Short mmCIF file of C-alpha atoms and ligand atoms in Angstrom, two decimals:
data_model
loop_
_atom_site.label_atom_id
_atom_site.label_comp_id
_atom_site.label_asym_id
_atom_site.label_seq_id
_atom_site.Cartn_x
_atom_site.Cartn_y
_atom_site.Cartn_z
CA MET A 1 13.00 -78.36 111.29
CA ILE A 2 10.01 -77.13 113.25
CA LYS A 3 6.85 -77.74 111.30
CA ARG A 4 5.73 -74.52 109.68
CA GLU A 5 2.27 -73.58 108.55
CA LYS A 6 1.86 -71.95 105.17
CA VAL A 7 0.65 -68.38 104.96
CA LYS A 8 -2.10 -69.47 102.58
CA SER A 9 -3.68 -71.84 105.09
CA LEU A 10 -3.31 -69.36 107.97
CA LEU A 11 -5.05 -66.64 105.99
CA GLU A 12 -7.93 -69.00 105.33
CA THR A 13 -8.34 -70.46 108.83
CA THR A 14 -10.71 -69.42 111.62
CA ASP A 15 -9.02 -71.63 114.19
CA PHE A 16 -7.57 -68.81 116.30
CA ASN A 17 -5.67 -68.51 119.59
CA ARG A 18 -3.20 -71.29 119.00
CA ASP A 19 0.54 -71.38 118.58
CA VAL A 20 1.84 -71.41 115.02
CA THR A 21 5.19 -71.16 113.28
CA VAL A 22 5.52 -69.31 109.98
CA MET A 23 8.60 -68.91 107.83
CA GLY A 24 8.99 -66.57 104.94
CA TRP A 25 10.64 -63.49 103.55
CA VAL A 26 10.06 -60.02 104.95
CA ARG A 27 8.21 -57.75 102.55
CA THR A 28 7.93 -54.75 104.89
CA PHE A 29 8.59 -53.87 108.50
CA ARG A 30 6.66 -50.84 109.75
CA ASN A 31 7.12 -48.84 112.95
CA ASN A 32 9.36 -51.54 114.47
CA GLN A 33 6.08 -53.35 115.05
CA PHE A 34 4.41 -54.88 112.01
CA ILE A 35 6.19 -57.35 109.76
CA ALA A 36 4.54 -58.50 106.55
CA ILE A 37 5.88 -61.89 105.51
CA ASN A 38 5.34 -63.77 102.33
CA ASP A 39 6.19 -67.44 101.85
CA GLY A 40 5.10 -67.78 98.23
CA SER A 41 2.17 -70.08 99.06
CA CYS A 42 -0.19 -67.30 98.00
CA MET A 43 0.03 -63.68 96.97
CA GLY A 44 -1.01 -62.38 100.36
CA ASN A 45 1.31 -61.66 103.28
CA ILE A 46 0.68 -62.47 106.89
CA GLN A 47 1.12 -59.73 109.45
CA ILE A 48 3.36 -60.40 112.43
CA VAL A 49 2.96 -58.19 115.46
CA VAL A 50 6.25 -57.65 117.27
CA ASP A 51 6.41 -56.96 120.97
CA PHE A 52 8.89 -54.24 120.33
CA ALA A 53 9.57 -53.26 123.95
CA ASN A 54 10.66 -56.84 124.71
CA THR A 55 12.65 -57.53 121.55
CA ALA A 56 16.38 -56.99 121.43
CA GLU A 57 17.39 -53.99 119.37
CA ASP A 58 19.96 -55.87 117.30
CA LEU A 59 17.29 -58.42 116.33
CA LEU A 60 14.89 -55.64 115.30
CA LYS A 61 17.61 -54.18 113.09
CA ARG A 62 17.97 -57.44 111.23
CA ILE A 63 14.29 -57.59 110.27
CA THR A 64 14.76 -56.01 106.86
CA THR A 65 13.07 -56.33 103.49
CA GLY A 66 14.19 -59.57 101.87
CA ALA A 67 15.41 -61.30 105.04
CA ALA A 68 14.21 -64.85 105.70
CA ILE A 69 12.72 -65.28 109.15
CA ALA A 70 10.94 -67.87 111.28
CA VAL A 71 8.30 -66.64 113.68
CA THR A 72 6.50 -68.55 116.40
CA GLY A 73 3.56 -66.93 118.09
CA THR A 74 -0.17 -66.92 118.67
CA LEU A 75 -2.52 -66.77 115.74
CA ILE A 76 -5.19 -64.20 116.54
CA GLU A 77 -8.11 -62.61 114.80
CA SER A 78 -6.99 -59.21 113.61
CA LEU A 79 -8.79 -56.01 114.42
CA GLY A 80 -6.71 -54.02 111.98
CA LYS A 81 -7.88 -53.02 108.54
CA GLY A 82 -6.87 -55.12 105.55
CA GLN A 83 -6.32 -58.46 107.28
CA LYS A 84 -8.34 -61.00 109.18
CA VAL A 85 -5.54 -62.77 111.03
CA GLU A 86 -2.16 -61.91 112.45
CA VAL A 87 0.50 -63.60 114.50
CA LYS A 88 1.52 -62.17 117.87
CA ALA A 89 5.17 -63.09 117.89
CA THR A 90 6.79 -64.80 120.87
CA THR A 91 10.06 -65.71 119.14
CA ILE A 92 11.62 -64.41 115.97
CA GLU A 93 14.61 -66.09 114.39
CA ILE A 94 16.57 -64.63 111.49
CA LEU A 95 17.26 -67.46 109.04
CA GLY A 96 19.01 -65.32 106.48
CA ASP A 97 19.90 -61.64 106.65
CA SER A 98 19.32 -59.25 103.79
CA ASP A 99 21.41 -56.10 103.75
CA PRO A 100 18.90 -53.29 103.14
CA GLU A 101 21.60 -51.18 101.50
CA LYS A 102 22.22 -53.85 98.90
CA PHE A 103 18.92 -55.72 98.44
CA PRO A 104 17.59 -54.44 95.10
CA LEU A 105 13.89 -55.10 95.70
CA GLN A 106 12.37 -52.34 97.74
CA PRO A 107 8.73 -52.16 98.82
CA LYS A 108 7.72 -49.95 95.89
CA LYS A 109 6.77 -50.40 92.27
CA HIS A 110 9.72 -51.41 90.11
CA SER A 111 9.66 -51.35 86.32
CA LEU A 112 9.48 -54.67 84.50
CA GLU A 113 12.69 -53.75 82.67
CA PHE A 114 14.50 -53.36 85.98
CA LEU A 115 13.06 -56.61 87.31
CA ARG A 116 14.29 -58.43 84.20
CA GLU A 117 17.83 -57.54 85.22
CA ILE A 118 17.26 -59.19 88.59
CA ALA A 119 15.30 -62.19 87.32
CA HIS A 120 16.76 -64.29 90.13
CA LEU A 121 14.86 -62.14 92.66
CA ARG A 122 11.80 -61.07 90.74
CA PHE A 123 9.83 -64.17 91.80
CA ARG A 124 9.55 -62.39 95.14
CA THR A 125 7.24 -59.71 93.74
CA ASN A 126 3.45 -59.97 93.56
CA THR A 127 3.43 -59.66 89.80
CA PHE A 128 5.82 -62.54 89.23
CA ASN A 129 4.22 -64.62 91.95
CA ALA A 130 0.96 -64.28 89.98
CA VAL A 131 2.53 -64.86 86.55
CA PHE A 132 4.31 -68.04 87.56
CA LYS A 133 1.31 -69.44 89.41
CA VAL A 134 -0.73 -68.95 86.25
CA ARG A 135 2.06 -70.51 84.19
CA HIS A 136 2.02 -73.54 86.48
CA ALA A 137 -1.77 -73.85 86.29
CA LEU A 138 -1.77 -73.61 82.49
CA SER A 139 0.83 -76.32 82.10
CA PHE A 140 -1.08 -78.57 84.50
CA ALA A 141 -4.30 -77.88 82.57
CA ILE A 142 -2.66 -78.83 79.29
CA HIS A 143 -1.62 -82.21 80.63
CA GLN A 144 -5.07 -82.70 82.11
CA PHE A 145 -6.79 -81.80 78.83
CA TYR A 146 -4.80 -84.34 76.82
CA ASN A 147 -4.84 -86.98 79.53
CA GLU A 148 -8.64 -86.81 79.74
CA ARG A 149 -8.80 -87.40 76.00
CA GLY A 150 -6.46 -90.39 76.02
CA PHE A 151 -3.45 -88.74 74.39
CA VAL A 152 -0.02 -90.21 75.17
CA TYR A 153 2.61 -87.72 76.37
CA MET A 154 5.79 -88.20 74.32
CA HIS A 155 9.19 -86.82 75.24
CA THR A 156 10.82 -86.09 71.91
CA PRO A 157 14.59 -85.55 71.75
CA VAL A 158 16.17 -82.20 72.49
CA ILE A 159 19.25 -83.02 70.42
CA THR A 160 18.47 -83.98 66.84
CA ALA A 161 20.13 -84.17 63.45
CA SER A 162 17.15 -82.78 61.55
CA ASP A 163 15.64 -79.38 60.94
CA ALA A 164 11.95 -80.09 61.43
CA GLU A 165 10.77 -76.76 60.10
CA GLY A 166 13.32 -76.60 57.31
CA ALA A 167 14.00 -72.98 58.21
CA GLY A 168 17.64 -73.38 59.22
CA GLU A 169 17.30 -71.54 62.52
CA MET A 170 19.20 -74.03 64.61
CA PHE A 171 21.69 -73.96 67.45
CA LYS A 172 24.54 -76.36 66.75
CA VAL A 173 25.46 -78.97 69.32
CA THR A 174 29.08 -80.06 69.25
CA THR A 175 32.00 -81.15 71.39
CA LEU A 176 34.57 -80.37 68.70
CA ASP A 177 37.54 -78.27 69.78
CA PHE A 178 37.03 -74.89 68.11
CA ASP A 179 40.77 -74.18 68.16
CA ASN A 180 41.54 -77.37 66.35
CA THR A 181 38.59 -78.51 64.28
CA PRO A 182 39.06 -81.68 62.26
CA ARG A 183 38.71 -81.01 58.53
CA THR A 184 37.76 -83.18 55.59
CA GLU A 185 39.89 -83.23 52.47
CA ASP A 186 37.90 -80.40 50.92
CA GLY A 187 38.42 -78.22 54.00
CA LYS A 188 34.97 -78.54 55.58
CA ILE A 189 34.52 -79.34 59.27
CA ASP A 190 34.60 -83.09 59.70
CA PHE A 191 31.58 -83.87 61.84
CA SER A 192 32.29 -87.59 61.66
CA GLU A 193 34.81 -86.82 64.41
CA ASP A 194 32.16 -85.09 66.50
CA PHE A 195 30.40 -86.63 69.52
CA PHE A 196 27.51 -88.10 67.55
CA GLY A 197 29.57 -88.75 64.44
CA ARG A 198 27.48 -86.21 62.55
CA ALA A 199 26.30 -82.62 62.77
CA THR A 200 23.60 -82.15 65.39
CA ASN A 201 21.48 -79.30 66.70
CA LEU A 202 18.93 -78.38 69.35
CA THR A 203 15.42 -79.23 68.24
CA VAL A 204 13.22 -76.55 66.67
CA SER A 205 10.14 -78.77 67.01
CA GLY A 206 9.25 -82.28 68.16
CA GLN A 207 6.73 -82.67 65.38
CA LEU A 208 8.51 -85.11 63.11
CA GLU A 209 9.16 -87.55 65.96
CA GLY A 210 5.64 -86.85 67.24
CA GLU A 211 4.23 -87.97 63.90
CA LEU A 212 6.06 -91.30 64.21
CA ALA A 213 4.43 -91.91 67.59
CA ALA A 214 0.99 -90.80 66.37
CA MET A 215 1.28 -93.49 63.68
CA ALA A 216 1.21 -96.05 66.47
CA PHE A 217 -0.68 -94.58 69.42
CA GLY A 218 -3.25 -92.71 67.36
CA GLN A 219 -2.95 -89.54 69.41
CA ILE A 220 0.03 -88.09 71.21
CA TYR A 221 1.29 -84.75 72.42
CA THR A 222 4.66 -83.32 73.30
CA PHE A 223 5.36 -80.54 75.79
CA GLY A 224 8.98 -79.55 75.90
CA PRO A 225 11.59 -76.91 75.24
CA THR A 226 12.35 -75.87 71.67
CA PHE A 227 15.09 -73.66 70.36
CA ARG A 228 15.21 -71.14 67.55
CA ALA A 229 18.33 -69.27 66.59
CA GLU A 230 16.33 -66.56 64.85
CA ASN A 231 17.61 -63.08 65.47
CA SER A 232 14.23 -61.71 66.56
CA ASN A 233 14.35 -59.07 69.23
CA THR A 234 10.61 -58.77 69.76
CA THR A 235 8.17 -59.00 72.65
CA ARG A 236 6.85 -62.26 71.12
CA HIS A 237 10.03 -64.25 70.41
CA LEU A 238 12.38 -66.27 72.56
CA ALA A 239 15.40 -68.33 71.55
CA GLU A 240 14.26 -71.01 74.01
CA PHE A 241 10.55 -71.54 74.44
CA TRP A 242 8.20 -74.35 75.40
CA MET A 243 5.90 -75.87 72.85
CA ILE A 244 2.93 -78.20 73.04
CA GLU A 245 2.54 -80.31 69.90
CA PRO A 246 -0.38 -82.72 69.60
CA GLU A 247 -0.48 -85.08 66.64
CA VAL A 248 -3.56 -87.12 65.72
CA ALA A 249 -3.93 -89.99 63.28
CA PHE A 250 -7.07 -90.32 61.16
CA ALA A 251 -7.71 -86.59 61.47
CA ASP A 252 -8.00 -83.76 58.97
CA LEU A 253 -7.69 -79.98 59.18
CA GLU A 254 -11.27 -79.62 60.50
CA ASP A 255 -10.52 -81.97 63.40
CA ASN A 256 -7.26 -80.15 64.03
CA MET A 257 -8.98 -76.76 64.29
CA GLN A 258 -11.59 -78.18 66.65
CA LEU A 259 -8.96 -79.76 68.90
CA ALA A 260 -7.02 -76.50 69.07
CA GLU A 261 -10.09 -74.41 69.87
CA ASP A 262 -11.28 -76.88 72.52
CA MET A 263 -7.83 -76.95 74.11
CA MET A 264 -7.52 -73.17 74.24
CA LYS A 265 -10.93 -72.78 75.85
CA TYR A 266 -10.28 -75.59 78.31
CA VAL A 267 -6.99 -74.21 79.59
CA ILE A 268 -8.17 -70.59 79.75
CA SER A 269 -11.23 -71.61 81.70
CA TYR A 270 -9.07 -73.77 84.00
CA ALA A 271 -6.87 -70.76 84.77
CA LEU A 272 -9.88 -68.51 85.41
CA GLU A 273 -11.27 -71.03 87.88
CA ASN A 274 -8.05 -72.02 89.60
CA CYS A 275 -6.09 -68.77 89.63
CA LYS A 276 -8.81 -66.35 90.67
CA GLU A 277 -6.64 -64.36 93.05
CA GLU A 278 -3.74 -64.13 90.62
CA ILE A 279 -5.84 -63.20 87.59
CA GLU A 280 -7.75 -60.60 89.57
CA PHE A 281 -4.44 -59.10 90.67
CA LEU A 282 -3.14 -59.07 87.08
CA ASN A 283 -6.43 -57.60 85.93
CA SER A 284 -6.14 -54.62 88.29
CA ARG A 285 -2.46 -54.25 87.50
CA LEU A 286 -3.37 -53.88 83.86
CA LEU A 287 -6.17 -51.42 84.60
CA GLU A 288 -3.66 -49.25 86.49
CA ASP A 289 -1.28 -49.47 83.55
CA GLU A 290 -4.00 -48.51 81.11
CA LYS A 291 -4.71 -45.33 83.03
CA THR A 292 -1.27 -44.03 82.11
CA LYS A 293 -2.01 -44.44 78.39
CA PRO A 294 -3.80 -41.96 76.14
CA GLN A 295 -7.52 -42.76 75.70
CA ASN A 296 -7.21 -44.04 72.12
CA GLU A 297 -4.56 -46.58 73.07
CA ARG A 298 -6.49 -48.12 75.92
CA SER A 299 -7.98 -51.53 75.32
CA GLU A 300 -11.73 -51.86 75.25
CA LEU A 301 -11.81 -54.94 77.45
CA SER A 302 -10.19 -55.71 80.79
CA LEU A 303 -8.09 -58.86 81.08
CA ILE A 304 -10.89 -60.89 82.65
CA GLU A 305 -13.40 -59.65 80.09
CA LYS A 306 -10.98 -60.55 77.31
CA LEU A 307 -10.53 -64.09 78.64
CA ASN A 308 -14.26 -64.60 79.03
CA PHE A 309 -14.90 -63.16 75.61
CA CYS A 310 -12.53 -65.71 74.16
CA LEU A 311 -14.36 -68.53 75.96
CA ASN A 312 -17.80 -67.41 74.86
CA ASN A 313 -17.15 -66.87 71.17
CA GLU A 314 -16.35 -69.23 68.36
CA PHE A 315 -13.02 -68.59 66.73
CA GLN A 316 -13.46 -66.99 63.32
CA ARG A 317 -12.42 -69.39 60.57
CA LEU A 318 -11.40 -68.18 57.13
CA THR A 319 -8.98 -69.03 54.37
CA TYR A 320 -5.81 -67.14 53.56
CA THR A 321 -7.40 -66.16 50.23
CA GLU A 322 -10.39 -64.62 52.03
CA ALA A 323 -8.06 -62.84 54.44
CA ILE A 324 -6.06 -61.33 51.60
CA ALA A 325 -9.25 -59.93 50.08
CA ILE A 326 -10.17 -58.30 53.41
CA LEU A 327 -6.67 -56.93 53.90
CA ARG A 328 -6.35 -55.61 50.37
CA SER A 329 -9.44 -53.47 50.68
CA SER A 330 -8.80 -52.51 54.30
CA LYS A 331 -8.36 -48.89 55.31
CA PRO A 332 -4.71 -49.19 56.44
CA ASN A 333 -3.86 -50.83 53.12
CA GLN A 334 -5.75 -48.25 51.04
CA LYS A 335 -4.23 -45.40 53.02
CA LYS A 336 -0.79 -47.02 52.85
CA GLN A 337 -0.53 -47.24 56.62
CA PHE A 338 0.75 -50.81 56.61
CA LYS A 339 4.50 -51.05 56.48
CA TYR A 340 4.12 -53.99 54.09
CA LEU A 341 1.28 -53.28 51.68
CA ILE A 342 -0.82 -56.21 50.55
CA ASN A 343 -0.88 -56.14 46.79
CA GLU A 344 -1.07 -59.67 45.65
CA TRP A 345 -2.00 -63.17 46.61
CA GLY A 346 1.00 -65.06 47.92
CA ALA A 347 2.35 -62.38 50.23
CA ASP A 348 3.37 -63.62 53.66
CA LEU A 349 1.32 -62.02 56.41
CA GLN A 350 3.20 -59.75 58.77
CA SER A 351 2.18 -59.21 62.34
CA GLU A 352 0.56 -55.86 61.42
CA HIS A 353 -1.81 -57.74 59.08
CA GLU A 354 -2.56 -60.45 61.62
CA ARG A 355 -3.29 -57.83 64.25
CA PHE A 356 -5.58 -55.93 61.92
CA LEU A 357 -7.65 -59.06 61.24
CA VAL A 358 -7.87 -60.09 64.89
CA GLU A 359 -8.03 -56.78 66.73
CA LYS A 360 -9.78 -54.46 64.28
CA HIS A 361 -11.74 -56.54 61.81
CA PHE A 362 -13.06 -59.62 63.64
CA LYS A 363 -12.20 -58.61 67.20
CA LYS A 364 -11.80 -62.23 68.27
CA PRO A 365 -9.43 -65.18 67.78
CA VAL A 366 -9.10 -66.09 64.11
CA ILE A 367 -8.12 -69.36 62.44
CA LEU A 368 -6.55 -68.75 59.05
CA THR A 369 -6.32 -71.78 56.79
CA ASP A 370 -5.05 -72.90 53.42
CA TYR A 371 -1.97 -70.75 53.00
CA PRO A 372 0.07 -70.58 49.80
CA ALA A 373 2.32 -73.64 49.68
CA ASP A 374 5.35 -71.45 49.03
CA ILE A 375 5.30 -69.77 52.44
CA LYS A 376 4.77 -72.92 54.49
CA SER A 377 6.76 -76.02 55.50
CA PHE A 378 7.40 -79.07 53.35
CA TYR A 379 5.32 -81.51 55.41
CA MET A 380 1.97 -79.75 54.99
CA ARG A 381 -0.71 -81.48 52.95
CA GLN A 382 -1.08 -80.13 49.44
CA ASN A 383 -4.57 -78.99 48.46
CA GLU A 384 -5.92 -79.32 44.95
CA PRO A 385 -4.89 -76.14 43.08
CA ASP A 386 -7.75 -73.63 43.01
CA ALA A 387 -9.61 -72.41 39.89
CA GLU A 388 -6.78 -70.01 39.16
CA GLY A 389 -4.19 -72.74 39.57
CA ARG A 390 -2.83 -71.40 42.84
CA LYS A 391 -1.23 -73.91 45.14
CA THR A 392 -2.16 -73.99 48.80
CA VAL A 393 -1.58 -76.34 51.72
CA ALA A 394 -3.91 -77.51 54.51
CA ALA A 395 -2.25 -75.25 57.07
CA MET A 396 -3.78 -73.35 59.94
CA ASP A 397 -2.53 -70.48 62.06
CA ILE A 398 -4.50 -69.35 65.07
CA LEU A 399 -4.19 -65.65 65.74
CA PHE A 400 -5.00 -64.06 69.09
CA PRO A 401 -5.69 -60.45 70.02
CA GLY A 402 -2.59 -58.75 71.39
CA ILE A 403 -0.47 -61.77 70.56
CA GLY A 404 -0.64 -62.56 66.86
CA GLU A 405 0.24 -66.16 66.03
CA MET A 406 -0.56 -68.38 68.98
CA ILE A 407 -0.72 -71.72 67.16
CA GLY A 408 0.68 -73.04 63.88
CA GLY A 409 -0.32 -76.40 62.47
CA SER A 410 -1.54 -78.40 59.51
CA GLN A 411 -2.84 -81.60 58.13
CA ARG A 412 0.26 -83.54 57.09
CA GLU A 413 1.13 -84.77 53.61
CA GLU A 414 0.57 -88.49 53.97
CA ARG A 415 1.08 -89.33 50.27
CA LEU A 416 4.67 -90.43 49.75
CA ASP A 417 4.96 -89.25 46.13
CA LYS A 418 3.62 -85.78 46.88
CA LEU A 419 5.82 -85.46 49.97
CA THR A 420 9.06 -86.48 48.28
CA GLN A 421 8.29 -84.27 45.31
CA ARG A 422 7.87 -81.28 47.62
CA MET A 423 11.05 -82.12 49.50
CA GLN A 424 12.90 -82.19 46.22
CA GLU A 425 11.54 -78.79 45.25
CA LEU A 426 12.65 -77.34 48.57
CA ASN A 427 16.03 -79.09 48.60
CA ILE A 428 15.29 -81.02 51.77
CA PRO A 429 17.60 -84.04 51.95
CA GLN A 430 15.53 -87.22 51.88
CA GLU A 431 18.31 -89.56 53.04
CA GLU A 432 18.48 -87.88 56.43
CA LEU A 433 14.74 -88.14 56.92
CA TRP A 434 14.47 -91.79 55.80
CA TRP A 435 12.70 -92.68 59.04
CA TYR A 436 10.09 -89.94 58.52
CA LEU A 437 9.44 -91.13 55.00
CA ASP A 438 9.07 -94.71 56.27
CA THR A 439 5.77 -93.78 57.94
CA ARG A 440 4.48 -92.90 54.49
CA LYS A 441 5.62 -96.27 53.19
CA PHE A 442 4.25 -98.49 55.92
CA GLY A 443 0.63 -97.86 56.75
CA SER A 444 0.45 -94.17 55.96
CA ALA A 445 -2.76 -92.48 57.09
CA PRO A 446 -4.23 -89.00 57.13
CA HIS A 447 -3.07 -87.14 60.22
CA ALA A 448 -2.82 -83.63 61.57
CA GLY A 449 -1.32 -81.65 64.42
CA PHE A 450 -0.24 -78.25 65.61
CA GLY A 451 2.17 -76.42 67.87
CA LEU A 452 1.11 -74.05 70.63
CA GLY A 453 3.76 -71.61 71.84
CA PHE A 454 3.39 -71.98 75.59
CA GLU A 455 4.79 -68.56 76.51
CA ARG A 456 2.41 -66.88 74.09
CA LEU A 457 -0.45 -68.61 75.88
CA VAL A 458 0.90 -67.44 79.25
CA LEU A 459 1.21 -63.90 77.83
CA PHE A 460 -2.41 -63.92 76.78
CA VAL A 461 -3.78 -65.27 80.04
CA THR A 462 -1.68 -63.02 82.30
CA GLY A 463 -2.10 -59.90 80.17
CA MET A 464 1.65 -59.33 80.35
CA THR A 465 3.07 -57.57 77.32
CA ASN A 466 6.59 -58.93 76.98
CA ILE A 467 7.32 -62.63 76.51
CA ARG A 468 10.51 -62.19 78.55
CA ASP A 469 8.32 -61.69 81.61
CA VAL A 470 6.44 -64.98 81.44
CA ILE A 471 9.41 -67.40 81.38
CA ALA A 472 11.71 -67.58 84.39
CA PHE A 473 15.02 -66.96 82.67
CA PRO A 474 14.46 -65.76 79.11
CA ARG A 475 16.95 -66.55 76.35
CA TYR A 476 17.16 -64.01 73.54
CA PRO A 477 19.87 -62.52 71.33
CA LYS A 478 22.81 -61.40 73.44
CA ASN A 479 21.25 -62.67 76.67
CA ALA A 480 21.77 -65.94 78.51
CA GLU A 481 22.16 -64.61 82.06
CA PHE A 482 21.15 -66.83 84.98
O1 4AD B 501 4.57 -72.12 63.70
P1 4AD B 501 5.68 -72.95 64.28
O2 4AD B 501 7.05 -72.70 63.83
O3 4AD B 501 5.25 -74.45 64.02
C1 4AD B 501 5.95 -75.56 64.32
O4 4AD B 501 7.01 -75.60 64.91
C2 4AD B 501 5.24 -76.83 63.93
N1 4AD B 501 6.21 -77.93 63.91
C3 4AD B 501 4.10 -77.08 64.89
C4 4AD B 501 3.33 -78.33 64.57
O5 4AD B 501 2.58 -78.34 63.62
N2 4AD B 501 3.49 -79.37 65.36
O6 4AD B 501 5.65 -72.80 65.87
C5 4AD B 501 4.48 -73.12 66.61
C6 4AD B 501 4.19 -72.04 67.63
C7 4AD B 501 3.92 -70.67 67.03
O7 4AD B 501 2.59 -70.54 66.60
C8 4AD B 501 4.24 -69.76 68.19
O8 4AD B 501 3.16 -69.69 69.11
C9 4AD B 501 5.37 -70.50 68.88
O9 4AD B 501 5.31 -71.85 68.46
N3 4AD B 501 6.67 -69.94 68.51
C10 4AD B 501 7.43 -69.18 69.33
N4 4AD B 501 7.22 -68.75 70.59
C11 4AD B 501 8.19 -68.00 71.16
N5 4AD B 501 9.34 -67.67 70.56
C12 4AD B 501 9.60 -68.08 69.29
N6 4AD B 501 10.76 -67.76 68.71
C13 4AD B 501 8.62 -68.87 68.62
N7 4AD B 501 8.55 -69.45 67.40
C14 4AD B 501 7.37 -70.10 67.37
MG1 MG B 502 4.19 -70.58 62.42
#
C-alpha cells in the first residue's frame, strides 16, 4: 500500500507544501468541499479540501459519513478557523463505502445508551476514542509501575478448579453434553467424565496462584480477566472485568496500603501527563453534562480537579470500627435516610455508606481496614480479638469518590493452624486447596496483596459514569453481544 501519514503527525507538523497521503474515516463532508477525516491516531480530524468542480459527481456522492477513504494531496497551512493545516486533494479513493441511510453514527451527539447498542462502531466517536486511549495508557502505566519496582508479571490461569473468594459466583467450564450428562450412582453429574476430569470454572481471582509465586519471587503482580457470575445490574459491576493483583512477601497491611496508594497516584499522574488531549476533552464533556443537572446534584470539582486532588492528598486511613462510629452518628443514619441503617458493629457496608464516608465526610479516597472476620474471605489474616472480644481481619478496602470500592486486599493468614481452622469454620474444602496450604507448610512468611478493579480505575480517570462504557464489549446479565 502507499505509505500513509497519520493525522496526528500531520496536525503537529510545520513542514508544508509537500505531497502527503492520508487514510481514514469520513466524519463529515460539508458543502461538497470540506471533508473531515479521522484515522484514530488522535482525537482531531484533518480537513481535506476538495476541488469540487473537477471531481466526478458519483465520487462526491460516495464521500459519506463513515466511509473509509484515501486522499493524496498537498499539505498546506490553513487559513480557516479551527485548524492549522489542511490537505488540498489531488486524488480521492473510496476504500470502503458507507451507506448514509444505514450508517447509525451521524455527526451529532448520540446518547451513551444508544452507543452501547452499537459498541462495534462506538470506537469511532470522540468520547470512545478518548476513553480507550486513557484505558490503554493506564494499563501501560500499571506495567511500568510494577516493572520499575522489580515485580514479576504472572499470568495466572483463567480456568481453575477453585473458588478463590469462596463466594460461589463462578461460571462453570465444561464440555459435557447437556442433553446426555453422565451421572454418578447417586444421580449427580459425573464430572470425572468431563474434559478436565473434574468440575472447573472461570477464575474469580488470580490471588491464590499469585501467592504461590510471591512465595518464590518475593513480589509479583497479575493483570488479567476475571469472571463473576453475580447477578449485579449496576453501573459498577461487570461479569467479565480485568483485575490487577500484586502480592508481596515479607509485607504487612501497612506496606500493602502504601503500595496501593503509590500505585494509584502513579497511574493517575501518568494518565494526566500522557493523555492531556483526551482528559481535557472528557473534562469538558463532563462540564457540559453537569450543566443539565440541577445545581445541588452538580459535583464541586471538575474531572481534572478531582484527579489532581487525589494526587495531592493522602488517602484517609481508618478502621472499620471507627467508620461504624462515624456512620452510626451520621445525619443520614439519624434521619433514617440510609436504606440500610447502621445499628451495630458487624454490619456489612453498603455502597450508600461507602459513598457517605468518601464523598460527604472525608471528601477524599479512604482506606478502611480491619473488617469483621465474618464479612471477609477465609485467607485474610486474623487480628487479635479487640477488648470486647470482636474478631477482625487485616483487610483493607480502598474507596474512591463516585466509585465506591476501587481496591480490596489484605494481609494473608500465613499461620497454617489459624488458616485451616478458618477454612473449617467456613466449610472450605482443604483437600482441593492442598497446594495453597503447602505454602504455609514450607517456608511460610508474612505476605500481603490486593486487587484493583481495572474498569473502576478507568471509570474514575475518565469521569465516565457507567462501567459498561469503559470496556470495549461489556459482559453483564443477559448481555454477551459482540
Ligand atoms: O474485592 P475483590 O473481590 O477482591 C479479590 O478478588 C481479591 N482476591 C483481591 C486480592 O486481594 N488479590 O475484588 C477486587 C476488586 C474490587 O475492589 C473491585 O474494584 C473489582 O475488583 N471488582 C469488580 N469490578 C467490576 N465488576 C465486578 N463484578 C467486580 N467485582 C470486583
Ligand atoms: Mg471486595
